[in-house]
mmCIF file of C-alpha atoms in Angstrom:
data_model
loop_
_atom_site.group_PDB
_atom_site.id
_atom_site.type_symbol
_atom_site.label_atom_id
_atom_site.label_comp_id
_atom_site.label_asym_id
_atom_site.label_seq_id
_atom_site.Cartn_x
_atom_site.Cartn_y
_atom_site.Cartn_z
ATOM 1 C CA MET M 1 89.630 -8.750 108.749
ATOM 2 C CA TYR M 2 93.306 -8.825 109.655
ATOM 3 C CA ILE M 3 94.699 -5.316 109.123
ATOM 4 C CA PRO M 4 98.260 -4.390 110.081
ATOM 5 C CA GLU M 5 98.319 -0.815 111.371
ATOM 6 C CA LEU M 6 100.280 0.358 108.336
ATOM 7 C CA PHE M 7 97.469 -0.689 105.986
ATOM 8 C CA LYS M 8 94.503 0.475 108.082
ATOM 9 C CA GLU M 9 92.390 3.229 106.520
ATOM 10 C CA THR M 10 90.332 5.406 108.876
ATOM 11 C CA ASP M 11 89.447 8.384 106.678
ATOM 12 C CA GLN M 12 85.645 8.125 106.641
ATOM 13 C CA GLN M 13 85.252 10.366 103.607
ATOM 14 C CA LYS M 14 87.675 8.248 101.584
ATOM 15 C CA ILE M 15 85.950 5.020 102.662
ATOM 16 C CA THR M 16 82.501 6.415 101.878
ATOM 17 C CA GLU M 17 83.626 7.441 98.402
ATOM 18 C CA PHE M 18 85.102 3.978 97.884
ATOM 19 C CA LEU M 19 81.801 2.336 98.837
ATOM 20 C CA LYS M 20 79.868 4.545 96.445
ATOM 21 C CA GLN M 21 82.230 3.724 93.584
ATOM 22 C CA ASN M 22 82.521 0.003 94.371
ATOM 23 C CA ALA M 23 78.974 -0.815 95.404
ATOM 24 C CA PHE M 24 78.849 -4.384 94.092
ATOM 25 C CA GLY M 25 79.494 -6.439 97.206
ATOM 26 C CA LEU M 26 79.125 -9.829 98.838
ATOM 27 C CA LEU M 27 76.446 -10.330 101.501
ATOM 28 C CA ILE M 28 77.331 -13.123 103.952
ATOM 29 C CA THR M 29 74.940 -14.735 106.448
ATOM 30 C CA GLN M 30 74.817 -18.088 108.241
ATOM 31 C CA HIS M 31 72.259 -20.882 108.432
ATOM 32 C CA GLN M 32 72.746 -23.911 110.652
ATOM 33 C CA GLY M 33 76.487 -23.291 110.815
ATOM 34 C CA LYS M 34 76.917 -22.959 107.037
ATOM 35 C CA PRO M 35 77.912 -19.595 105.482
ATOM 36 C CA LEU M 36 75.639 -18.288 102.710
ATOM 37 C CA ALA M 37 76.737 -15.570 100.287
ATOM 38 C CA THR M 38 75.206 -13.552 97.452
ATOM 39 C CA HIS M 39 76.913 -11.077 95.101
ATOM 40 C CA LEU M 40 74.716 -8.013 94.656
ATOM 41 C CA PRO M 41 74.656 -4.192 94.612
ATOM 42 C CA LEU M 42 74.738 -2.707 98.122
ATOM 43 C CA GLU M 43 74.187 1.024 98.263
ATOM 44 C CA TYR M 44 75.693 3.098 101.067
ATOM 45 C CA LEU M 45 73.597 5.928 102.526
ATOM 46 C CA GLU M 46 73.312 8.024 105.665
ATOM 47 C CA LYS M 47 70.150 9.117 107.467
ATOM 48 C CA ASP M 48 69.293 10.297 110.964
ATOM 49 C CA GLY M 49 72.957 10.308 111.921
ATOM 50 C CA LYS M 50 73.476 6.622 111.078
ATOM 51 C CA ALA M 51 74.977 4.757 108.111
ATOM 52 C CA TYR M 52 73.211 1.986 106.191
ATOM 53 C CA LEU M 53 73.438 -0.348 103.221
ATOM 54 C CA HIS M 54 70.392 -0.941 101.019
ATOM 55 C CA GLY M 55 70.054 -3.991 98.809
ATOM 56 C CA HIS M 56 67.707 -6.558 97.338
ATOM 57 C CA LEU M 57 67.781 -10.138 96.117
ATOM 58 C CA ALA M 58 65.449 -12.543 94.359
ATOM 59 C CA LYS M 59 62.756 -14.302 96.363
ATOM 60 C CA ALA M 60 63.955 -17.473 94.635
ATOM 61 C CA ASN M 61 67.243 -17.048 96.526
ATOM 62 C CA PRO M 62 66.802 -18.936 99.843
ATOM 63 C CA GLN M 63 69.295 -16.713 101.659
ATOM 64 C CA TRP M 64 66.610 -14.121 102.467
ATOM 65 C CA LYS M 65 64.714 -16.720 104.497
ATOM 66 C CA THR M 66 67.622 -16.738 106.960
ATOM 67 C CA PHE M 67 67.578 -12.978 107.588
ATOM 68 C CA ASP M 68 65.573 -13.211 110.813
ATOM 69 C CA GLU M 69 68.136 -15.654 112.243
ATOM 70 C CA GLN M 70 71.056 -13.237 112.001
ATOM 71 C CA GLU M 71 72.474 -11.341 114.977
ATOM 72 C CA GLN M 72 74.709 -9.552 112.488
ATOM 73 C CA VAL M 73 75.694 -9.903 108.849
ATOM 74 C CA LEU M 74 78.881 -9.210 106.910
ATOM 75 C CA ALA M 75 79.162 -7.317 103.623
ATOM 76 C CA VAL M 76 82.465 -7.442 101.720
ATOM 77 C CA PHE M 77 83.589 -4.950 99.071
ATOM 78 C CA ASN M 78 86.671 -5.183 96.856
ATOM 79 C CA GLY M 79 88.478 -2.471 94.955
ATOM 80 C CA PRO M 80 91.434 -2.507 92.564
ATOM 81 C CA HIS M 81 93.977 -5.279 93.115
ATOM 82 C CA SER M 82 97.064 -6.638 91.421
ATOM 83 C CA TYR M 83 100.028 -8.968 91.796
ATOM 84 C CA VAL M 84 103.264 -7.211 92.772
ATOM 85 C CA SER M 85 106.472 -8.943 91.676
ATOM 86 C CA ALA M 86 109.474 -8.916 94.008
ATOM 87 C CA SER M 87 111.564 -8.259 90.909
ATOM 88 C CA TRP M 88 110.364 -4.658 91.118
ATOM 89 C CA TYR M 89 112.110 -4.150 94.480
ATOM 90 C CA SER M 90 115.655 -2.894 94.948
ATOM 91 C CA ILE M 91 116.326 -5.595 97.577
ATOM 92 C CA GLU M 92 115.555 -9.303 97.739
ATOM 93 C CA GLU M 93 112.032 -9.883 99.035
ATOM 94 C CA VAL M 94 108.938 -11.998 98.393
ATOM 95 C CA SER M 95 106.252 -11.085 95.882
ATOM 96 C CA THR M 96 102.867 -9.947 97.174
ATOM 97 C CA TRP M 97 99.467 -8.548 96.222
ATOM 98 C CA ASN M 98 98.192 -4.983 96.469
ATOM 99 C CA TYR M 99 94.485 -4.475 97.057
ATOM 100 C CA VAL M 100 91.694 -2.530 98.721
ATOM 101 C CA ALA M 101 89.011 -4.262 100.786
ATOM 102 C CA VAL M 102 86.226 -3.008 103.041
ATOM 103 C CA HIS M 103 84.280 -5.197 105.478
ATOM 104 C CA ILE M 104 81.023 -3.982 106.966
ATOM 105 C CA TYR M 105 79.215 -5.593 109.892
ATOM 106 C CA GLY M 106 75.654 -4.688 110.719
ATOM 107 C CA LYS M 107 72.118 -5.504 111.744
ATOM 108 C CA LEU M 108 69.805 -6.495 108.902
ATOM 109 C CA ARG M 109 66.080 -5.961 108.616
ATOM 110 C CA THR M 110 63.815 -6.996 105.763
ATOM 111 C CA MET M 111 62.060 -4.088 104.054
ATOM 112 C CA ALA M 112 58.308 -3.771 103.751
ATOM 113 C CA GLN M 113 56.953 -4.017 100.201
ATOM 114 C CA GLU M 114 56.175 -0.280 100.065
ATOM 115 C CA GLU M 115 59.835 0.541 100.713
ATOM 116 C CA LEU M 116 61.026 -1.296 97.608
ATOM 117 C CA MET M 117 60.006 1.157 94.901
ATOM 118 C CA PRO M 118 61.805 4.214 96.339
ATOM 119 C CA MET M 119 64.943 2.101 96.826
ATOM 120 C CA LEU M 120 64.825 0.750 93.262
ATOM 121 C CA GLU M 121 64.158 4.207 91.822
ATOM 122 C CA ALA M 122 67.205 5.599 93.633
ATOM 123 C CA LEU M 123 69.300 2.683 92.370
ATOM 124 C CA MET M 124 68.208 3.176 88.768
ATOM 125 C CA ASP M 125 68.633 6.944 88.925
ATOM 126 C CA LYS M 126 72.239 6.458 90.045
ATOM 127 C CA TYR M 127 73.251 3.976 87.357
ATOM 128 C CA GLU M 128 71.104 5.302 84.496
ATOM 129 C CA SER M 129 72.483 8.828 84.893
ATOM 130 C CA ASP M 130 75.304 8.307 82.387
ATOM 131 C CA VAL M 131 73.416 6.017 79.968
ATOM 132 C CA GLN M 132 72.691 7.488 76.536
ATOM 133 C CA ARG M 133 68.986 6.597 76.690
ATOM 134 C CA PRO M 134 68.271 6.225 80.423
ATOM 135 C CA VAL M 135 65.370 4.101 81.595
ATOM 136 C CA ASP M 136 62.725 6.039 83.485
ATOM 137 C CA MET M 137 61.204 3.689 86.037
ATOM 138 C CA SER M 138 58.015 5.732 86.247
ATOM 139 C CA LYS M 139 57.360 4.976 82.554
ATOM 140 C CA LEU M 140 57.695 1.216 82.787
ATOM 141 C CA SER M 141 54.577 -0.875 82.183
ATOM 142 C CA LYS M 142 52.576 -2.350 85.040
ATOM 143 C CA LYS M 143 53.545 -5.819 83.809
ATOM 144 C CA THR M 144 57.242 -4.998 84.099
ATOM 145 C CA LEU M 145 56.857 -3.292 87.468
ATOM 146 C CA ASN M 146 55.097 -6.378 88.820
ATOM 147 C CA GLN M 147 58.523 -8.035 88.853
ATOM 148 C CA VAL M 148 59.124 -6.074 92.056
ATOM 149 C CA HIS M 149 57.011 -8.704 93.805
ATOM 150 C CA GLY M 150 59.719 -11.231 92.976
ATOM 151 C CA ILE M 151 62.410 -9.564 95.077
ATOM 152 C CA VAL M 152 63.122 -8.964 98.757
ATOM 153 C CA GLY M 153 64.590 -5.653 99.895
ATOM 154 C CA PHE M 154 66.683 -5.220 103.007
ATOM 155 C CA GLU M 155 68.478 -2.576 105.035
ATOM 156 C CA ILE M 156 71.672 -3.078 107.032
ATOM 157 C CA GLU M 157 72.402 -0.669 109.864
ATOM 158 C CA ILE M 158 76.196 -0.442 109.938
ATOM 159 C CA THR M 159 77.700 -1.210 113.347
ATOM 160 C CA GLU M 160 81.346 -1.713 112.372
ATOM 161 C CA LEU M 161 83.423 -0.790 109.338
ATOM 162 C CA GLN M 162 86.929 -2.060 108.528
ATOM 163 C CA ALA M 163 88.983 -0.746 105.606
ATOM 164 C CA LYS M 164 92.304 -2.084 104.353
ATOM 165 C CA TYR M 165 94.399 -0.264 101.752
ATOM 166 C CA LYS M 166 97.429 -2.490 101.116
ATOM 167 C CA MET M 167 99.289 -0.294 98.655
ATOM 168 C CA SER M 168 103.021 -0.877 99.248
ATOM 169 C CA GLN M 169 103.190 1.560 102.167
ATOM 170 C CA ASN M 170 106.083 -0.545 103.504
ATOM 171 C CA ARG M 171 108.306 0.014 100.451
ATOM 172 C CA SER M 172 110.896 2.707 99.790
ATOM 173 C CA GLU M 173 109.928 5.679 97.639
ATOM 174 C CA LYS M 174 112.071 4.314 94.794
ATOM 175 C CA ASP M 175 110.436 0.885 94.968
ATOM 176 C CA TYR M 176 106.978 2.422 95.273
ATOM 177 C CA GLU M 177 107.450 4.367 92.061
ATOM 178 C CA ASN M 178 108.886 1.317 90.305
ATOM 179 C CA ILE M 179 105.856 -0.767 91.337
ATOM 180 C CA VAL M 180 103.486 1.878 89.965
ATOM 181 C CA GLU M 181 105.353 2.098 86.661
ATOM 182 C CA ASN M 182 105.331 -1.679 86.223
ATOM 183 C CA LEU M 183 101.621 -1.900 87.005
ATOM 184 C CA GLU M 184 100.972 0.771 84.382
ATOM 185 C CA ASP M 185 102.991 -1.157 81.806
ATOM 186 C CA GLY M 186 100.184 -2.940 79.977
ATOM 187 C CA ARG M 187 99.311 -5.539 82.611
ATOM 188 C CA GLY M 188 95.544 -5.242 82.317
ATOM 189 C CA THR M 189 92.706 -3.194 83.758
ATOM 190 C CA GLN M 190 93.097 -4.219 87.404
ATOM 191 C CA ALA M 191 96.821 -3.461 87.383
ATOM 192 C CA ALA M 192 96.198 -0.072 85.765
ATOM 193 C CA GLU M 193 93.483 0.769 88.302
ATOM 194 C CA THR M 194 95.775 -0.281 91.147
ATOM 195 C CA ALA M 195 98.537 1.943 89.778
ATOM 196 C CA LYS M 196 96.120 4.865 89.461
ATOM 197 C CA LEU M 197 95.013 4.438 93.061
ATOM 198 C CA MET M 198 98.613 4.189 94.244
ATOM 199 C CA ARG M 199 99.402 7.522 92.557
ATOM 200 C CA GLU M 200 96.368 9.146 94.195
ATOM 201 C CA PHE M 201 96.953 7.471 97.536
ATOM 202 C CA LYS M 202 100.763 7.779 97.792
ATOM 203 C CA PRO M 203 101.707 7.919 101.500
ATOM 204 C CA ASP M 204 104.683 9.599 103.138
ATOM 205 C CA LEU M 205 107.529 7.158 102.495
ATOM 206 C CA SER M 206 110.343 9.351 103.764
ATOM 207 C CA GLY M 207 110.861 7.087 106.776
ATOM 208 C CA ASN M 208 111.209 3.944 104.663
ATOM 209 C CA LYS M 209 114.655 2.796 103.572
#
């Protein structure tokens, strides 16, 4: 991913938190020179001093049959994003887009069948925790649990991580604040989330004119 130095994020704790909050990603592989991609939940975790992504996809999805061919795979995660109008600047400029993106490269291995249940239980525990009547996987019927045989689990050992926070770090403090206020001004969920992140993220702009 092309990342100008100004927009490069290296704070591992911040990136890890982002991945946990934005875990629906895009898994990209290749087969015979053609890119293949699937949108799916990819859970970040650490064990034995290394970082991994865990995920699964349907056996009906032919992408899993290419896993053994891959030297490395790419997982893409997106965060809040929004159009930024040049009319919000104090000087003439071009309009742009603010966004957060994380690219992860790694080595993929297909999970054994016995590894699937613990992974699925952890996934459900995470997302059922704030549901009014959470589903307890241990109480599901054998018939329902048999659906596990219709999926393929995988683990990606992370070898490289790239994070880009393009959040108007190149603007003056006055313009930065004006961008945030305009994004907050009823322009939809993504704009509001981008504005919220900009307020939390606000860099030192004292050197910008």
